[in-house]
Each structure stands twice: as structure tokens, then as C-alpha cells.
mmCIF file of C-alpha atoms and ligand atoms in Angstrom:
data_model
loop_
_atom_site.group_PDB
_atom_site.id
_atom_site.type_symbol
_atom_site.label_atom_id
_atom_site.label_comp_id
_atom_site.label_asym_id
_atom_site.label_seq_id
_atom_site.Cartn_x
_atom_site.Cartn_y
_atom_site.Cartn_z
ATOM 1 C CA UNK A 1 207.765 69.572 162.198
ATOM 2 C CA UNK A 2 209.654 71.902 160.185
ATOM 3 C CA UNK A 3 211.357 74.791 162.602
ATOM 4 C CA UNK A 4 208.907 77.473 161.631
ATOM 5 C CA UNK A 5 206.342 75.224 162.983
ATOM 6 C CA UNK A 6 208.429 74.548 165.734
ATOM 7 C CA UNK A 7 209.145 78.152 166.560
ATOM 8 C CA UNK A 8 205.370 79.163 166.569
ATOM 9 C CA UNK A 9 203.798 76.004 168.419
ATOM 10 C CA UNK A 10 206.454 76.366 171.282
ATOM 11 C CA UNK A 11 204.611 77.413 174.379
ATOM 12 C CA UNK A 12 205.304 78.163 177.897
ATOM 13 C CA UNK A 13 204.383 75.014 180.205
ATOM 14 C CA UNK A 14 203.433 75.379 183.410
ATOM 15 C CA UNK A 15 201.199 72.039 184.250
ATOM 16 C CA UNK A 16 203.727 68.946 184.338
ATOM 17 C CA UNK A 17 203.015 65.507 184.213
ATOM 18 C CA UNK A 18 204.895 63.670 186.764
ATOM 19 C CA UNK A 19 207.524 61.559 184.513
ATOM 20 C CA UNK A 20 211.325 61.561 184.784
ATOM 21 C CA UNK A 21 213.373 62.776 181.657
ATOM 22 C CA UNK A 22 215.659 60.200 180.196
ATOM 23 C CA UNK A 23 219.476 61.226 180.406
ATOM 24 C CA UNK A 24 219.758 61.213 177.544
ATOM 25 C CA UNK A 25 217.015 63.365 176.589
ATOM 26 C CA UNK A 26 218.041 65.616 178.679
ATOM 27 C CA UNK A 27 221.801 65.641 177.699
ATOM 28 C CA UNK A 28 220.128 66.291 173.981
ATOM 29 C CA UNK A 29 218.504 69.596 175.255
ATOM 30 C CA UNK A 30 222.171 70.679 176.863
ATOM 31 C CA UNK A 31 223.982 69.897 173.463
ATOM 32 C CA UNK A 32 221.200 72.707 171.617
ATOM 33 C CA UNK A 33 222.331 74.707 174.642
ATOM 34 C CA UNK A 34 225.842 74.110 173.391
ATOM 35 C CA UNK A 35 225.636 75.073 169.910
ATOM 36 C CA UNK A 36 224.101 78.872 170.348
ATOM 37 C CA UNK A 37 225.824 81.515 168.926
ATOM 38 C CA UNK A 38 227.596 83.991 170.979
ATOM 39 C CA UNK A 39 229.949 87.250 170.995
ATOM 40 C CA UNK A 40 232.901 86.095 169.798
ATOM 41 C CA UNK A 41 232.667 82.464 170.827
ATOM 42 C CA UNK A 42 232.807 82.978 174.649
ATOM 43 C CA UNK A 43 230.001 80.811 175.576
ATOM 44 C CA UNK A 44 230.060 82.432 178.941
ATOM 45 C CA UNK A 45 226.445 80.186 180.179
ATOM 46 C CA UNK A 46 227.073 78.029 182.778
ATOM 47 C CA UNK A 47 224.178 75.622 183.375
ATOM 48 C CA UNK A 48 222.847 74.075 186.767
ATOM 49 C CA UNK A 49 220.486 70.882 186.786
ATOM 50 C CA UNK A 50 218.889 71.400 190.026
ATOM 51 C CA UNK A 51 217.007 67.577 190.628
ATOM 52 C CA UNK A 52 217.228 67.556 194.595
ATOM 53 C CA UNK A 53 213.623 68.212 195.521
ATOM 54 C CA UNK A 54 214.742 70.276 198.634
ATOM 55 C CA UNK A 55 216.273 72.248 196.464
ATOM 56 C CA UNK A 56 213.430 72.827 193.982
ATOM 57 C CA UNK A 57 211.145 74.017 196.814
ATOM 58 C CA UNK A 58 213.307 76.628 198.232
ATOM 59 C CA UNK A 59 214.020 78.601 194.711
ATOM 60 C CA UNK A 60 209.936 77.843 194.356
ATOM 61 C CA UNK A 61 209.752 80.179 197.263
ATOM 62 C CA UNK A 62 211.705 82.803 195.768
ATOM 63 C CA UNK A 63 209.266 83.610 193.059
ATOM 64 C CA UNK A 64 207.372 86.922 192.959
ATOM 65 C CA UNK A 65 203.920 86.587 194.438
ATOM 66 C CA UNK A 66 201.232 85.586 192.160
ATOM 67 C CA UNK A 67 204.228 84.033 189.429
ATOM 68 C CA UNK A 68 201.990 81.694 187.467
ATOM 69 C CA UNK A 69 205.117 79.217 187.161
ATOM 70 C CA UNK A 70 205.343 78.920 191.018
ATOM 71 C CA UNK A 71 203.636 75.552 191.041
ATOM 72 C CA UNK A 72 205.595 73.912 188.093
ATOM 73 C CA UNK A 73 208.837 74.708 190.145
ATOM 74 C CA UNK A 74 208.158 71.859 192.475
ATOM 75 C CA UNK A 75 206.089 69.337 189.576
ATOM 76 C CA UNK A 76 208.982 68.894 186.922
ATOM 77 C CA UNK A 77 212.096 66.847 186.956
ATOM 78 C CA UNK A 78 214.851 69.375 186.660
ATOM 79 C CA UNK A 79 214.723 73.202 186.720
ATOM 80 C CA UNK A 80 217.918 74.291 184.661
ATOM 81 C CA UNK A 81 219.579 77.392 186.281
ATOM 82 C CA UNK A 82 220.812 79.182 183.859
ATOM 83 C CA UNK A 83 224.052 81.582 184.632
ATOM 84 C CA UNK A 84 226.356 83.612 183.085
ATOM 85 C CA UNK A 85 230.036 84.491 184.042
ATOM 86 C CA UNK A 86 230.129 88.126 183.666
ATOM 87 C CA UNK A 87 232.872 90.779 181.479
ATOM 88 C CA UNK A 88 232.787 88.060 178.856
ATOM 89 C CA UNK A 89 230.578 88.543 176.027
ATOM 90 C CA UNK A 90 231.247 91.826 174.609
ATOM 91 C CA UNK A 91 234.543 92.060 176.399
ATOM 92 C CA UNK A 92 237.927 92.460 174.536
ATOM 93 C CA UNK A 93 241.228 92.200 176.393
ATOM 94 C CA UNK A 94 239.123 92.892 179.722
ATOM 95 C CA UNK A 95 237.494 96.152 178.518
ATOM 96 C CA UNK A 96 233.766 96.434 176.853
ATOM 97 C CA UNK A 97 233.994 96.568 173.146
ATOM 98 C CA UNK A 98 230.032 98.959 172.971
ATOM 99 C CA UNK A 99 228.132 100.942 174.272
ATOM 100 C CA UNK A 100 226.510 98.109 175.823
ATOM 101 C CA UNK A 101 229.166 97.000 177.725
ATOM 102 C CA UNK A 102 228.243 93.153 179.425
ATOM 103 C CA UNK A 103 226.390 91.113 176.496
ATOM 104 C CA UNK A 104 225.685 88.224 178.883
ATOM 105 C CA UNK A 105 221.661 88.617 178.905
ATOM 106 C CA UNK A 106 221.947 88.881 175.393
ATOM 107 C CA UNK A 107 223.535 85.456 174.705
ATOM 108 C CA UNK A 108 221.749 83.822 177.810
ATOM 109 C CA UNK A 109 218.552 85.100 175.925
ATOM 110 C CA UNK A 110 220.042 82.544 172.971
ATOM 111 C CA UNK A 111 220.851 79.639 174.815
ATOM 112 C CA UNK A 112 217.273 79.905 176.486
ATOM 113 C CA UNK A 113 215.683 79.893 173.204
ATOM 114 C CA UNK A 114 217.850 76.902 172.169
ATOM 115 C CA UNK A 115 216.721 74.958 175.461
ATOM 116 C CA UNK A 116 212.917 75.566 174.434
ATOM 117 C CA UNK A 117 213.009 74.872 170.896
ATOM 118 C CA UNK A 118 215.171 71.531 171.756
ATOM 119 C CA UNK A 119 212.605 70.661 174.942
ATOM 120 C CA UNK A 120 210.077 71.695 172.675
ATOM 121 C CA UNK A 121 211.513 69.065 169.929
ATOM 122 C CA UNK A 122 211.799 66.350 172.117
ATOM 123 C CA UNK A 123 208.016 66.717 173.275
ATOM 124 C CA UNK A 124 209.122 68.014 176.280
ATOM 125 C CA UNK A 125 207.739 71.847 177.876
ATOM 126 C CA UNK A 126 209.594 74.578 179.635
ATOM 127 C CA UNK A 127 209.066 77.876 181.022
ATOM 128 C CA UNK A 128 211.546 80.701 181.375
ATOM 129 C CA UNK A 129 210.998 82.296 184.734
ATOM 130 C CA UNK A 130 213.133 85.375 185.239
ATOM 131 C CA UNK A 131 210.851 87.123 188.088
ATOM 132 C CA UNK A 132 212.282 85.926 191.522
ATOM 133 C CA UNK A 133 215.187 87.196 194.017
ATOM 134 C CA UNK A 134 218.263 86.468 192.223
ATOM 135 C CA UNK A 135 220.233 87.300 195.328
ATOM 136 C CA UNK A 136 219.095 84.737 197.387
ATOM 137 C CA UNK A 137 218.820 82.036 194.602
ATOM 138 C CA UNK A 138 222.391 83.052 193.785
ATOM 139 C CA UNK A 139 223.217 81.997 197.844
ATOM 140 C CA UNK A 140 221.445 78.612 197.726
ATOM 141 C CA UNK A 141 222.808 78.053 194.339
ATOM 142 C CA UNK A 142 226.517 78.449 195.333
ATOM 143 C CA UNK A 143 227.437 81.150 192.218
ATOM 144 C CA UNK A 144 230.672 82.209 192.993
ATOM 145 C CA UNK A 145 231.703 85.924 192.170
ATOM 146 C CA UNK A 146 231.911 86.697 188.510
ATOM 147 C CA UNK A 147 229.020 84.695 187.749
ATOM 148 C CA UNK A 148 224.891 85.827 187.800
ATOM 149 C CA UNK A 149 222.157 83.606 188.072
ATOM 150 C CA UNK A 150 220.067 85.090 185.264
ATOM 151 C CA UNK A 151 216.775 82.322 185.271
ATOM 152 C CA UNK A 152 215.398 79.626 186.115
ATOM 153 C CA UNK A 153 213.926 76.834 183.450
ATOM 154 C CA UNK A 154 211.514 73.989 184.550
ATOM 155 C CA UNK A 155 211.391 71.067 181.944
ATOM 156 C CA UNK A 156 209.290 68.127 182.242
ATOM 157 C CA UNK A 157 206.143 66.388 180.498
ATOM 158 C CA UNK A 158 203.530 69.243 179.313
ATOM 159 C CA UNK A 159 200.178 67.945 181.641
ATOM 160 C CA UNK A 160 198.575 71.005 179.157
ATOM 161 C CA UNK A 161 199.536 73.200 176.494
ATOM 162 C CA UNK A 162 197.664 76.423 176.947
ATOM 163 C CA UNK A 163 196.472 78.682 174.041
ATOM 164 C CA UNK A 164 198.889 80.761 172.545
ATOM 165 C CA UNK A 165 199.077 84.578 174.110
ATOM 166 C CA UNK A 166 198.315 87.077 171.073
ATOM 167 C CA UNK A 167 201.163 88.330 169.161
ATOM 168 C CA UNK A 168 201.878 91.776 167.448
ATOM 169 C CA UNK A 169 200.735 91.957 164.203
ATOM 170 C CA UNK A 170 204.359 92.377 161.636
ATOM 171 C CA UNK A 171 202.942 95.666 161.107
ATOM 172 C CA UNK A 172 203.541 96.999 164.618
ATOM 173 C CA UNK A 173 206.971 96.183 164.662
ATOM 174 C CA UNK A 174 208.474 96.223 161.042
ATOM 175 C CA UNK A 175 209.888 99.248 159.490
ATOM 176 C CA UNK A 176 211.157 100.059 156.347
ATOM 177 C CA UNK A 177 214.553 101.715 155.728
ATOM 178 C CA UNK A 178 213.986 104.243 158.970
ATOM 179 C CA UNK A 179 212.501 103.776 162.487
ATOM 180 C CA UNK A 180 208.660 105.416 162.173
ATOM 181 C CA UNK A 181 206.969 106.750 164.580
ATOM 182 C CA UNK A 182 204.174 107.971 163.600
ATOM 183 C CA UNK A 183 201.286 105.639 163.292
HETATM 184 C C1 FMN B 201 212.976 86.658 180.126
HETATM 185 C C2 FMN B 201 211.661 85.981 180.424
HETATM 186 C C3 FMN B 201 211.216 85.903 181.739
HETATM 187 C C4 FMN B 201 210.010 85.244 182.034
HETATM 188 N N1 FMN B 201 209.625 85.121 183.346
HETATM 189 C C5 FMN B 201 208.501 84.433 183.625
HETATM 190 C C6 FMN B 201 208.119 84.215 184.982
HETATM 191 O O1 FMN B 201 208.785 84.651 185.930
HETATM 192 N N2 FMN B 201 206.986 83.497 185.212
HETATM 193 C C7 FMN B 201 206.228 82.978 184.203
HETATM 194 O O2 FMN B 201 205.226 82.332 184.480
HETATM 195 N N3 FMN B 201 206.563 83.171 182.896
HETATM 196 C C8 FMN B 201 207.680 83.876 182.585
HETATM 197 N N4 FMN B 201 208.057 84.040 181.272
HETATM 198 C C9 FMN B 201 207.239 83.450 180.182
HETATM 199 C C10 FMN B 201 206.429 84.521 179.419
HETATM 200 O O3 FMN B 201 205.356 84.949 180.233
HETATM 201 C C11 FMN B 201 205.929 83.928 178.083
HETATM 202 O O4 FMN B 201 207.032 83.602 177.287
HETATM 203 C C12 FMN B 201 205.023 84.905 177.314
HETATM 204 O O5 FMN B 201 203.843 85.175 178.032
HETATM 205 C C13 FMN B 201 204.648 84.376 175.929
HETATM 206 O O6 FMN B 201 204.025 83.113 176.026
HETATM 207 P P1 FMN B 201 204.603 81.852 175.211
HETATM 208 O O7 FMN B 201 205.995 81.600 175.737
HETATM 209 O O8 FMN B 201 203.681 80.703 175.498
HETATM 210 O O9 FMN B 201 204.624 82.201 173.754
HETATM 211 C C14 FMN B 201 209.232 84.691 180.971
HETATM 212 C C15 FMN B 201 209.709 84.774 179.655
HETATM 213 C C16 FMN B 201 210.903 85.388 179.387
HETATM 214 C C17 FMN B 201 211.405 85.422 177.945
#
């Protein structure tokens, strides 16, 4: 599949079949993580396999109520926790280089995209889930200071691949030369 294809048949998984993930097949998805872009080459991601079932079931119980990825927390393999050390990206001799100051959601938000496409690739589904307490995920977790846990990433064998959620049309979200507002 070409990566246009890829790009537009990736889906978010949340029904697993129970399988393990080959090392290697995993180690494949952490290499994509490795070769995302980012501001200036800090890389600041560090990544977590969390595997220990124990484990799995306590961050499960840190998702909002209602998340629809609650029950794939506990089905899959390995959840990758994704983190990023923090005044980094977008940092220049220890002060913020714009407006923006901290970039690390913005190249977190690469590497995740990296992890699905490569999952993706290798037949394998994910799901980002972003809505749970950080906080308390950070505690079980053992991030030290200077470091966020930004999401959590599921990845096992899709059990089904649902239909894809509608999209914008290019319309609604292209301009040309200046940002329109009017309709
Ligand atoms: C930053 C981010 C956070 C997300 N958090 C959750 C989540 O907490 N629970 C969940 O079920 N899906 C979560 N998703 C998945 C989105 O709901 C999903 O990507 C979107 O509905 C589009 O569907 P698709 O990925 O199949 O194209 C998240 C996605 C992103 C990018």
C-alpha cells in the first residue's frame, strides 16, 4: 500500500485480538518513532512499553468515564506511554525561541503519527488516548520532574476495524493566499 493509502485506511482500534507482538515487530514501530522530525533535532519523546498487566489495569482506570478505548487498555499487548521531557523543543540556550514557548505536544503529535502509520504498516492497530488523569498516571508511571506523560497508545491485533468517522471536506479548511472567513 502506497502511504496515501496508508494514511487514509489508518483507523483507531479499539477491539484487540488476543496475540502477542513479536519483538521485533514491535522494535520496528519504535525505530518509525525514531525517525520523526523535530525542532531542531531534540527528540525530546521518551517512550514507556507498559506489558505488566497490573499495570495496564490501573492506567485503564484512569480514563475519563464513558472513554470508548477503556476496554482495549486491558486487551492489547503493550500500551506505549508516550512522554516528553519538557523546555526542549522550541528551546534555545534554555529560553523559548516563539511565541509558543514548549513545542513538546507538537513533536509528540509526530512521533504518534509515526507509531500509527508504522503499527498500521505492520497490520497492527492503535489508538491514541489522551483523555485520562495525567497526574496520577504520571505517579504510577515513575516520570521524574522535567518530563510529562502526554498519552497513552494501545497496540495489538485489530479484532475490528470500524468505519471511518467523516472528514471535512478540503473546502472547509483550505484557503487561498489569506485566512477567509466568510463562508
Ligand atoms: C490527541 C488525541 C487524543 C485522543 N484521545 C482519545 C481517547 O482518549 N479515547 C479514544 O477512544 N480515542 C481518542 N482519540 C482517537 C480519536 O477519537 C480518533 O482519532 C478520531 O475520532 C478519528 O478517528 P480515526 O483515528 O479512526 O480516523 C484521540 C486522538 C488524538 C489525536
Amino acid at each position: 500500500m502506497n502511504p496515501l493509502e496508508m494514511m487514509k485506511s489508518r483507523r483507531s482500534i479499539r477491539q484487540f485480538e488476543e496475540r502477542e507482538i513479536a519483538d521485533e515487530t514491535l522494535n520496528q514501530i519504535l525505530e518509525a518513532a525514531r525517525w520523526a522530525p523535530s525542532w531542531a533535532n531534540t527528540q525530546c519523546w521518551e517512550v514507556i512499553l507498559v506489558k505488566n498487566p497490573g499495570l495496564k489495569l490501573k492506567l485503564q482506570q484512569l480514563l475519563t468515564d464513558n472513554n470508548p478505548a477503556a476496554r482495549a487498555m486491558t486487551r492489547v499487548p503493550v500500551i506505549i506511554a508516550l512522554c516528553g521531557k519538557l523546555e526542549t523543543s522550541g528551546f534555545y540556550k534554555g529560553s523559548a525561541y516563539t511565541k509558543f514557548k514548549d513545542w513538546f505536544m507538537y513533536d509528540l503529535g509526530i512521533v504518534t503519527q509515526n507509531i500509527s502509520l508504522a503499527a498500521h504498516a505492520l497490520g497492527l492497530g492503535s489508538v491514541v488516548v489522551g483523555a485520562f488523569d495525567h497526574d496520577k498516571a504520571r505517579g504510577i508511571l515513575n516520570i521524574p520532574d522535567g518530563y510529562e506523560l502526554v498519552s497513552l497508545i494501545p497496540i495489538g491485533y485489530p479484532h475490528k476495524i470500524p468505519a471511518p468517522p467523516k472528514r471535512k471536506e478540503l473546502a472547509d479548511f483550505t484557503h487561498l493566499d489569506r485566512f477567509r472567513t466568510d463562508p
